[in-house]
PDB file of C-alpha atoms in Angstrom:
ATOM      1  CA  UNK A 589      41.559 -39.744  64.506  1.00 54.00           C
ATOM      2  CA  UNK A 590      41.592 -37.166  61.728  1.00 73.00           C
ATOM      3  CA  UNK A 591      40.758 -34.536  64.365  1.00 74.00           C
ATOM      4  CA  UNK A 592      43.872 -34.940  66.500  1.00 77.00           C
ATOM      5  CA  UNK A 593      47.633 -34.783  65.983  1.00 77.00           C
ATOM      6  CA  UNK A 594      47.989 -37.785  68.305  1.00 80.00           C
ATOM      7  CA  UNK A 595      48.788 -41.235  66.909  1.00 83.00           C
ATOM      8  CA  UNK A 596      49.364 -39.989  63.374  1.00 92.00           C
ATOM      9  CA  UNK A 597      51.924 -41.650  61.125  1.00 93.00           C
ATOM     10  CA  UNK A 598      53.389 -39.972  58.081  1.00 96.00           C
ATOM     11  CA  UNK A 599      54.720 -41.778  55.050  1.00 91.00           C
ATOM     12  CA  UNK A 600      54.912 -45.504  54.422  1.00 85.00           C
ATOM     13  CA  UNK A 601      55.559 -47.319  57.722  1.00 88.00           C
ATOM     14  CA  UNK A 602      55.723 -43.944  59.471  1.00 92.00           C
ATOM     15  CA  UNK A 603      59.056 -43.064  57.872  1.00 93.00           C
ATOM     16  CA  UNK A 604      58.519 -39.307  58.267  1.00 96.00           C
ATOM     17  CA  UNK A 605      56.581 -39.218  61.543  1.00 96.00           C
ATOM     18  CA  UNK A 606      59.511 -38.146  63.744  1.00 96.00           C
ATOM     19  CA  UNK A 607      61.008 -35.421  61.481  1.00 96.00           C
ATOM     20  CA  UNK A 608      57.612 -33.927  60.640  1.00 97.00           C
ATOM     21  CA  UNK A 609      56.498 -33.889  64.286  1.00 96.00           C
ATOM     22  CA  UNK A 610      59.726 -32.147  65.294  1.00 97.00           C
ATOM     23  CA  UNK A 611      59.401 -29.589  62.482  1.00 98.00           C
ATOM     24  CA  UNK A 612      55.760 -28.926  63.382  1.00 98.00           C
ATOM     25  CA  UNK A 613      56.692 -28.184  66.998  1.00 97.00           C
ATOM     26  CA  UNK A 614      59.607 -25.993  65.863  1.00 98.00           C
ATOM     27  CA  UNK A 615      57.321 -23.986  63.566  1.00 98.00           C
ATOM     28  CA  UNK A 616      54.828 -23.383  66.383  1.00 98.00           C
ATOM     29  CA  UNK A 617      57.642 -22.151  68.610  1.00 98.00           C
ATOM     30  CA  UNK A 618      59.270 -19.971  65.933  1.00 98.00           C
ATOM     31  CA  UNK A 619      56.391 -17.953  64.500  1.00 98.00           C
ATOM     32  CA  UNK A 620      54.367 -15.490  66.583  1.00 97.00           C
ATOM     33  CA  UNK A 621      51.054 -16.613  65.095  1.00 96.00           C
ATOM     34  CA  UNK A 622      48.322 -18.433  67.054  1.00 94.00           C
ATOM     35  CA  UNK A 623      48.850 -22.096  66.259  1.00 96.00           C
ATOM     36  CA  UNK A 624      47.863 -24.179  69.288  1.00 94.00           C
ATOM     37  CA  UNK A 625      44.592 -24.906  67.468  1.00 95.00           C
ATOM     38  CA  UNK A 626      46.331 -26.237  64.322  1.00 97.00           C
ATOM     39  CA  UNK A 627      46.686 -29.998  64.059  1.00 97.00           C
ATOM     40  CA  UNK A 628      48.764 -32.043  61.614  1.00 97.00           C
ATOM     41  CA  UNK A 629      47.170 -35.147  60.156  1.00 96.00           C
ATOM     42  CA  UNK A 630      48.049 -37.715  57.511  1.00 96.00           C
ATOM     43  CA  UNK A 631      46.120 -38.571  54.358  1.00 95.00           C
ATOM     44  CA  UNK A 632      46.337 -42.309  53.688  1.00 94.00           C
ATOM     45  CA  UNK A 633      44.965 -43.947  50.558  1.00 94.00           C
ATOM     46  CA  UNK A 634      43.376 -46.617  52.747  1.00 92.00           C
ATOM     47  CA  UNK A 635      40.657 -44.045  53.526  1.00 93.00           C
ATOM     48  CA  UNK A 636      39.260 -44.813  50.060  1.00 95.00           C
ATOM     49  CA  UNK A 637      38.248 -48.258  51.342  1.00 93.00           C
ATOM     50  CA  UNK A 638      35.869 -46.647  53.865  1.00 94.00           C
ATOM     51  CA  UNK A 639      32.573 -46.271  52.013  1.00 94.00           C
ATOM     52  CA  UNK A 640      30.990 -44.068  54.685  1.00 92.00           C
ATOM     53  CA  UNK A 641      33.866 -41.588  54.512  1.00 93.00           C
ATOM     54  CA  UNK A 642      33.664 -41.507  50.718  1.00 95.00           C
ATOM     55  CA  UNK A 643      29.935 -40.765  50.826  1.00 95.00           C
ATOM     56  CA  UNK A 644      30.445 -38.058  53.465  1.00 93.00           C
ATOM     57  CA  UNK A 645      33.196 -36.459  51.374  1.00 92.00           C
ATOM     58  CA  UNK A 646      31.109 -36.293  48.209  1.00 94.00           C
ATOM     59  CA  UNK A 647      28.093 -34.852  50.024  1.00 94.00           C
ATOM     60  CA  UNK A 648      29.802 -32.425  52.439  1.00 92.00           C
ATOM     61  CA  UNK A 649      32.635 -31.102  50.246  1.00 90.00           C
ATOM     62  CA  UNK A 650      31.099 -31.349  46.783  1.00 92.00           C
ATOM     63  CA  UNK A 651      27.426 -30.986  47.665  1.00 93.00           C
ATOM     64  CA  UNK A 652      26.408 -34.149  45.799  1.00 96.00           C
ATOM     65  CA  UNK A 653      22.971 -35.690  46.305  1.00 95.00           C
ATOM     66  CA  UNK A 654      22.732 -39.112  47.972  1.00 95.00           C
ATOM     67  CA  UNK A 655      22.186 -40.680  44.555  1.00 97.00           C
ATOM     68  CA  UNK A 656      25.182 -38.979  42.938  1.00 97.00           C
ATOM     69  CA  UNK A 657      27.455 -39.674  45.925  1.00 96.00           C
ATOM     70  CA  UNK A 658      26.463 -43.361  45.843  1.00 97.00           C
ATOM     71  CA  UNK A 659      27.178 -43.529  42.108  1.00 97.00           C
ATOM     72  CA  UNK A 660      30.717 -42.181  42.559  1.00 96.00           C
ATOM     73  CA  UNK A 661      31.400 -44.344  45.611  1.00 96.00           C
ATOM     74  CA  UNK A 662      30.352 -47.397  43.583  1.00 95.00           C
ATOM     75  CA  UNK A 663      32.599 -46.242  40.726  1.00 96.00           C
ATOM     76  CA  UNK A 664      35.597 -46.220  43.068  1.00 95.00           C
ATOM     77  CA  UNK A 665      34.804 -49.733  44.285  1.00 94.00           C
ATOM     78  CA  UNK A 666      34.583 -50.915  40.668  1.00 96.00           C
ATOM     79  CA  UNK A 667      37.849 -49.148  39.784  1.00 96.00           C
ATOM     80  CA  UNK A 668      39.770 -50.930  42.535  1.00 96.00           C
ATOM     81  CA  UNK A 669      38.281 -54.328  41.638  1.00 95.00           C
ATOM     82  CA  UNK A 670      39.043 -53.851  37.936  1.00 97.00           C
ATOM     83  CA  UNK A 671      42.552 -52.439  38.306  1.00 97.00           C
ATOM     84  CA  UNK A 672      44.502 -54.061  41.159  1.00 95.00           C
ATOM     85  CA  UNK A 673      47.478 -51.805  40.351  1.00 96.00           C
ATOM     86  CA  UNK A 674      45.624 -48.995  42.164  1.00 96.00           C
ATOM     87  CA  UNK A 675      46.302 -50.964  45.371  1.00 95.00           C
ATOM     88  CA  UNK A 676      42.808 -50.397  46.794  1.00 94.00           C
ATOM     89  CA  UNK A 677      43.548 -46.686  47.037  1.00 94.00           C
ATOM     90  CA  UNK A 678      47.072 -46.995  48.408  1.00 93.00           C
ATOM     91  CA  UNK A 679      48.643 -45.925  45.125  1.00 95.00           C
ATOM     92  CA  UNK A 680      50.519 -42.585  45.591  1.00 95.00           C
ATOM     93  CA  UNK A 681      48.318 -41.016  42.887  1.00 95.00           C
ATOM     94  CA  UNK A 682      45.457 -40.616  45.359  1.00 96.00           C
ATOM     95  CA  UNK A 683      47.388 -38.791  48.096  1.00 96.00           C
ATOM     96  CA  UNK A 684      49.966 -36.732  46.193  1.00 96.00           C
ATOM     97  CA  UNK A 685      49.051 -33.526  47.996  1.00 96.00           C
ATOM     98  CA  UNK A 686      49.471 -31.495  51.159  1.00 97.00           C
ATOM     99  CA  UNK A 687      47.301 -28.557  52.148  1.00 97.00           C
ATOM    100  CA  UNK A 688      46.409 -26.147  54.911  1.00 97.00           C
ATOM    101  CA  UNK A 689      42.749 -26.460  55.900  1.00 96.00           C
ATOM    102  CA  UNK A 690      41.120 -23.387  57.416  1.00 96.00           C
ATOM    103  CA  UNK A 691      38.428 -23.988  60.033  1.00 94.00           C
ATOM    104  CA  UNK A 692      35.097 -24.447  58.298  1.00 92.00           C
ATOM    105  CA  UNK A 693      31.580 -25.722  58.935  1.00 90.00           C
ATOM    106  CA  UNK A 694      30.473 -28.529  56.629  1.00 88.00           C
ATOM    107  CA  UNK A 695      26.731 -29.248  56.281  1.00 81.00           C
ATOM    108  CA  UNK A 696      25.876 -32.595  57.818  1.00 82.00           C
ATOM    109  CA  UNK A 697      29.348 -32.955  59.338  1.00 86.00           C
ATOM    110  CA  UNK A 698      29.895 -29.916  61.541  1.00 89.00           C
ATOM    111  CA  UNK A 699      32.903 -27.789  62.351  1.00 91.00           C
ATOM    112  CA  UNK A 700      36.250 -29.041  61.048  1.00 91.00           C
ATOM    113  CA  UNK A 701      39.174 -27.192  62.604  1.00 94.00           C
ATOM    114  CA  UNK A 702      42.481 -25.805  61.361  1.00 96.00           C
ATOM    115  CA  UNK A 703      44.693 -28.544  59.967  1.00 97.00           C
ATOM    116  CA  UNK A 704      47.730 -29.322  57.895  1.00 98.00           C
ATOM    117  CA  UNK A 705      47.062 -32.463  55.879  1.00 96.00           C
ATOM    118  CA  UNK A 706      50.001 -34.480  54.534  1.00 96.00           C
ATOM    119  CA  UNK A 707      49.441 -37.132  51.875  1.00 96.00           C
ATOM    120  CA  UNK A 708      51.544 -40.294  51.802  1.00 96.00           C
ATOM    121  CA  UNK A 709      51.785 -40.002  48.019  1.00 96.00           C
ATOM    122  CA  UNK A 710      53.509 -36.628  48.160  1.00 97.00           C
ATOM    123  CA  UNK A 711      56.128 -37.953  50.568  1.00 97.00           C
ATOM    124  CA  UNK A 712      56.664 -41.030  48.381  1.00 96.00           C
ATOM    125  CA  UNK A 713      57.043 -38.918  45.250  1.00 96.00           C
ATOM    126  CA  UNK A 714      59.753 -36.638  46.623  1.00 97.00           C
ATOM    127  CA  UNK A 715      61.499 -39.593  48.245  1.00 96.00           C
ATOM    128  CA  UNK A 716      61.576 -41.339  44.863  1.00 96.00           C
ATOM    129  CA  UNK A 717      63.314 -38.404  43.149  1.00 97.00           C
ATOM    130  CA  UNK A 718      65.888 -37.892  45.890  1.00 97.00           C
ATOM    131  CA  UNK A 719      64.368 -35.100  47.997  1.00 98.00           C
ATOM    132  CA  UNK A 720      63.240 -37.151  50.983  1.00 96.00           C
ATOM    133  CA  UNK A 721      65.764 -35.330  53.182  1.00 96.00           C
ATOM    134  CA  UNK A 722      64.248 -31.852  52.688  1.00 98.00           C
ATOM    135  CA  UNK A 723      60.824 -31.984  50.983  1.00 98.00           C
ATOM    136  CA  UNK A 724      58.773 -32.985  54.067  1.00 98.00           C
ATOM    137  CA  UNK A 725      60.121 -30.128  56.228  1.00 98.00           C
ATOM    138  CA  UNK A 726      59.960 -27.620  53.368  1.00 98.00           C
ATOM    139  CA  UNK A 727      56.374 -28.433  52.420  1.00 98.00           C
ATOM    140  CA  UNK A 728      55.277 -28.427  56.075  1.00 99.00           C
ATOM    141  CA  UNK A 729      56.856 -24.978  56.570  1.00 99.00           C
ATOM    142  CA  UNK A 730      55.017 -23.759  53.450  1.00 99.00           C
ATOM    143  CA  UNK A 731      51.649 -25.104  54.639  1.00 99.00           C
ATOM    144  CA  UNK A 732      52.210 -23.671  58.125  1.00 99.00           C
ATOM    145  CA  UNK A 733      52.757 -20.305  56.438  1.00 99.00           C
ATOM    146  CA  UNK A 734      49.231 -20.509  55.037  1.00 98.00           C
ATOM    147  CA  UNK A 735      47.948 -20.638  58.625  1.00 98.00           C
ATOM    148  CA  UNK A 736      49.922 -17.466  59.358  1.00 98.00           C
ATOM    149  CA  UNK A 737      48.152 -15.952  56.348  1.00 98.00           C
ATOM    150  CA  UNK A 738      44.747 -17.131  57.612  1.00 98.00           C
ATOM    151  CA  UNK A 739      45.405 -15.458  60.965  1.00 98.00           C
ATOM    152  CA  UNK A 740      46.478 -12.218  59.282  1.00 98.00           C
ATOM    153  CA  UNK A 741      43.495 -12.192  56.910  1.00 97.00           C
ATOM    154  CA  UNK A 742      45.802 -12.423  53.883  1.00 98.00           C
ATOM    155  CA  UNK A 743      44.200 -15.706  52.851  1.00 96.00           C
ATOM    156  CA  UNK A 744      40.641 -16.694  53.700  1.00 95.00           C
ATOM    157  CA  UNK A 745      37.737 -18.723  52.318  1.00 91.00           C
ATOM    158  CA  UNK A 746      35.842 -15.433  52.052  1.00 92.00           C
ATOM    159  CA  UNK A 747      38.445 -13.975  49.660  1.00 95.00           C
ATOM    160  CA  UNK A 748      37.708 -15.112  46.084  1.00 95.00           C
ATOM    161  CA  UNK A 749      40.648 -16.842  44.420  1.00 96.00           C
ATOM    162  CA  UNK A 750      42.320 -15.078  41.506  1.00 97.00           C
ATOM    163  CA  UNK A 751      45.509 -16.060  39.632  1.00 98.00           C
ATOM    164  CA  UNK A 752      47.361 -12.996  40.976  1.00 97.00           C
ATOM    165  CA  UNK A 753      46.076 -13.448  44.519  1.00 98.00           C
ATOM    166  CA  UNK A 754      46.975 -17.140  44.631  1.00 98.00           C
ATOM    167  CA  UNK A 755      50.421 -16.445  43.188  1.00 98.00           C
ATOM    168  CA  UNK A 756      51.033 -13.872  45.918  1.00 98.00           C
ATOM    169  CA  UNK A 757      50.043 -16.151  48.809  1.00 98.00           C
ATOM    170  CA  UNK A 758      51.894 -19.182  47.415  1.00 98.00           C
ATOM    171  CA  UNK A 759      55.146 -17.327  46.728  1.00 99.00           C
ATOM    172  CA  UNK A 760      54.875 -15.679  50.145  1.00 99.00           C
ATOM    173  CA  UNK A 761      54.469 -19.114  51.741  1.00 99.00           C
ATOM    174  CA  UNK A 762      57.642 -20.288  49.967  1.00 99.00           C
ATOM    175  CA  UNK A 763      59.469 -17.272  51.398  1.00 99.00           C
ATOM    176  CA  UNK A 764      58.116 -17.829  54.935  1.00 99.00           C
ATOM    177  CA  UNK A 765      59.274 -21.444  54.680  1.00 99.00           C
ATOM    178  CA  UNK A 766      62.800 -20.578  53.519  1.00 98.00           C
ATOM    179  CA  UNK A 767      63.140 -17.951  56.263  1.00 98.00           C
ATOM    180  CA  UNK A 768      62.270 -20.536  58.921  1.00 98.00           C
ATOM    181  CA  UNK A 769      64.375 -23.321  57.405  1.00 98.00           C
ATOM    182  CA  UNK A 770      67.644 -21.357  57.447  1.00 97.00           C
ATOM    183  CA  UNK A 771      67.092 -19.077  60.468  1.00 96.00           C
ATOM    184  CA  UNK A 772      69.446 -19.862  63.368  1.00 94.00           C
ATOM    185  CA  UNK A 773      66.449 -19.946  65.738  1.00 94.00           C
ATOM    186  CA  UNK A 774      64.328 -21.926  63.287  1.00 96.00           C
ATOM    187  CA  UNK A 775      65.366 -25.190  61.637  1.00 97.00           C
ATOM    188  CA  UNK A 776      68.932 -23.830  61.244  1.00 96.00           C
ATOM    189  CA  UNK A 777      69.546 -25.864  58.087  1.00 97.00           C
ATOM    190  CA  UNK A 778      72.633 -25.272  55.934  1.00 97.00           C
ATOM    191  CA  UNK A 779      72.283 -23.116  52.822  1.00 97.00           C
ATOM    192  CA  UNK A 780      72.606 -26.098  50.486  1.00 97.00           C
ATOM    193  CA  UNK A 781      69.586 -27.788  52.098  1.00 97.00           C
ATOM    194  CA  UNK A 782      67.460 -24.645  51.816  1.00 98.00           C
ATOM    195  CA  UNK A 783      68.465 -24.274  48.166  1.00 98.00           C
ATOM    196  CA  UNK A 784      67.207 -27.828  47.672  1.00 98.00           C
ATOM    197  CA  UNK A 785      63.949 -26.734  49.299  1.00 98.00           C
ATOM    198  CA  UNK A 786      63.795 -24.088  46.571  1.00 98.00           C
ATOM    199  CA  UNK A 787      64.100 -26.883  44.006  1.00 98.00           C
ATOM    200  CA  UNK A 788      61.177 -28.673  45.664  1.00 98.00           C
ATOM    201  CA  UNK A 789      58.994 -25.555  45.483  1.00 98.00           C
ATOM    202  CA  UNK A 790      60.174 -24.858  41.939  1.00 98.00           C
ATOM    203  CA  UNK A 791      59.094 -28.350  40.856  1.00 97.00           C
ATOM    204  CA  UNK A 792      55.575 -27.542  42.110  1.00 96.00           C
ATOM    205  CA  UNK A 793      55.337 -24.290  40.136  1.00 97.00           C
ATOM    206  CA  UNK A 794      53.122 -23.903  37.099  1.00 97.00           C
ATOM    207  CA  UNK A 795      52.727 -21.713  34.026  1.00 96.00           C
ATOM    208  CA  UNK A 796      48.922 -21.794  33.887  1.00 97.00           C
ATOM    209  CA  UNK A 797      48.572 -18.049  34.308  1.00 96.00           C
ATOM    210  CA  UNK A 798      44.765 -17.913  34.091  1.00 97.00           C
ATOM    211  CA  UNK A 799      44.226 -20.626  36.702  1.00 97.00           C
ATOM    212  CA  UNK A 800      42.673 -19.183  39.851  1.00 97.00           C
ATOM    213  CA  UNK A 801      44.905 -21.492  41.934  1.00 96.00           C
ATOM    214  CA  UNK A 802      48.069 -20.441  40.031  1.00 97.00           C
ATOM    215  CA  UNK A 803      51.088 -21.088  42.298  1.00 97.00           C
ATOM    216  CA  UNK A 804      53.722 -19.027  40.484  1.00 98.00           C
ATOM    217  CA  UNK A 805      56.180 -20.239  37.864  1.00 98.00           C
ATOM    218  CA  UNK A 806      59.054 -22.582  38.750  1.00 98.00           C
ATOM    219  CA  UNK A 807      61.484 -19.646  38.485  1.00 98.00           C
ATOM    220  CA  UNK A 808      59.325 -17.342  40.623  1.00 98.00           C
ATOM    221  CA  UNK A 809      59.055 -19.986  43.337  1.00 98.00           C
ATOM    222  CA  UNK A 810      62.822 -20.408  43.372  1.00 98.00           C
ATOM    223  CA  UNK A 811      63.330 -16.620  43.559  1.00 98.00           C
ATOM    224  CA  UNK A 812      60.782 -16.291  46.405  1.00 98.00           C
ATOM    225  CA  UNK A 813      62.676 -18.987  48.317  1.00 98.00           C
ATOM    226  CA  UNK A 814      65.970 -17.151  47.776  1.00 98.00           C
ATOM    227  CA  UNK A 815      64.387 -13.901  48.976  1.00 98.00           C
ATOM    228  CA  UNK A 816      63.242 -15.638  52.181  1.00 98.00           C
ATOM    229  CA  UNK A 817      66.553 -17.204  53.097  1.00 96.00           C
ATOM    230  CA  UNK A 818      68.533 -14.079  52.238  1.00 96.00           C
ATOM    231  CA  UNK A 819      66.315 -12.068  54.579  1.00 95.00           C
ATOM    232  CA  UNK A 820      67.085 -14.502  57.407  1.00 94.00           C
ATOM    233  CA  UNK A 821      70.835 -14.331  56.797  1.00 90.00           C
ATOM    234  CA  UNK A 822      70.974 -10.533  56.369  1.00 85.00           C
ATOM    235  CA  UNK A 823      73.553  -9.258  58.841  1.00 67.00           C
ATOM    236  CA  UNK A 824      71.175  -6.486  59.978  1.00 69.00           C
ATOM    237  CA  UNK A 825      68.366  -8.946  60.726  1.00 70.00           C
ATOM    238  CA  UNK A 826      70.331 -11.615  62.587  1.00 71.00           C
ATOM    239  CA  UNK A 827      69.428 -12.268  66.202  1.00 78.00           C
ATOM    240  CA  UNK A 828      65.733 -11.511  65.857  1.00 89.00           C
ATOM    241  CA  UNK A 829      62.714 -13.203  64.374  1.00 95.00           C
ATOM    242  CA  UNK A 830      60.377 -11.109  62.271  1.00 96.00           C
ATOM    243  CA  UNK A 831      56.701 -11.222  63.165  1.00 96.00           C
ATOM    244  CA  UNK A 832      54.441 -12.884  60.625  1.00 98.00           C
ATOM    245  CA  UNK A 833      52.873  -9.508  59.832  1.00 98.00           C
ATOM    246  CA  UNK A 834      56.189  -7.695  59.337  1.00 97.00           C
ATOM    247  CA  UNK A 835      57.438 -10.521  57.133  1.00 97.00           C
ATOM    248  CA  UNK A 836      54.337 -10.256  54.931  1.00 98.00           C
ATOM    249  CA  UNK A 837      54.784  -6.488  54.639  1.00 98.00           C
ATOM    250  CA  UNK A 838      58.403  -6.870  53.519  1.00 97.00           C
ATOM    251  CA  UNK A 839      57.457  -9.614  51.077  1.00 98.00           C
ATOM    252  CA  UNK A 840      54.696  -7.535  49.504  1.00 98.00           C
ATOM    253  CA  UNK A 841      57.193  -4.716  48.976  1.00 98.00           C
ATOM    254  CA  UNK A 842      59.478  -7.158  47.122  1.00 98.00           C
ATOM    255  CA  UNK A 843      56.782  -9.042  45.185  1.00 98.00           C
ATOM    256  CA  UNK A 844      56.959  -6.956  42.004  1.00 98.00           C
ATOM    257  CA  UNK A 845      60.656  -7.766  41.666  1.00 97.00           C
ATOM    258  CA  UNK A 846      60.118 -11.451  42.439  1.00 97.00           C
ATOM    259  CA  UNK A 847      57.510 -11.942  39.715  1.00 97.00           C
ATOM    260  CA  UNK A 848      59.666 -10.185  37.117  1.00 93.00           C
ATOM    261  CA  UNK A 849      61.936 -13.215  37.125  1.00 78.00           C
TER     262      UNK A 849
END
């Protein structure tokens, strides 16, 4: 079910199910934020073969009329029949994403709870370029950080997106992730692995400065990651875990320097 963490499989043939499940449990233990309500689910391209789900998506998320939703659902069916290379939706193109869903009520569907959604395509992509050892954990830690932000009111559906606001929350999520990944009581990964996580985040940066979903430049994302792991390895901070709120306060104080890079 898409409303339970049970019986999920992540990646082709469940390749990443075990490491992601372990990381998810570690994140819940590490951070002081309320997270027992957050579930982790997979996004599989096979969902695009389920006409009822496609219609529900177009109507509930995009507000399309029955007629318009039917038109687009039919277009997808035609696309897959015409171009077999799209693999009936199982091509990575359709699921090359991961995101943190905040609890929300959808008309005609009802209440959908807090989730982290992981697309098979994203896992395939980073595996293909040699980051399969670190990208899943790094991206999960980043998405979990968005749930910390939801709980703190830093990020919320009610807060309109702006380029500066999105950059702040995305760079902060990179920093939260790096802090967890290297912290002795977190994932306790070696520095080299966390630096590779910075390369993953950097590769997802953008230079579209007027985009309301702007995620920070590649350099800024790398610098935010460095800031996070250096905070965890600071000799004065060792032996304790910062609260989510204190971490955000420290990050905001450093943000001006991070975005100068």
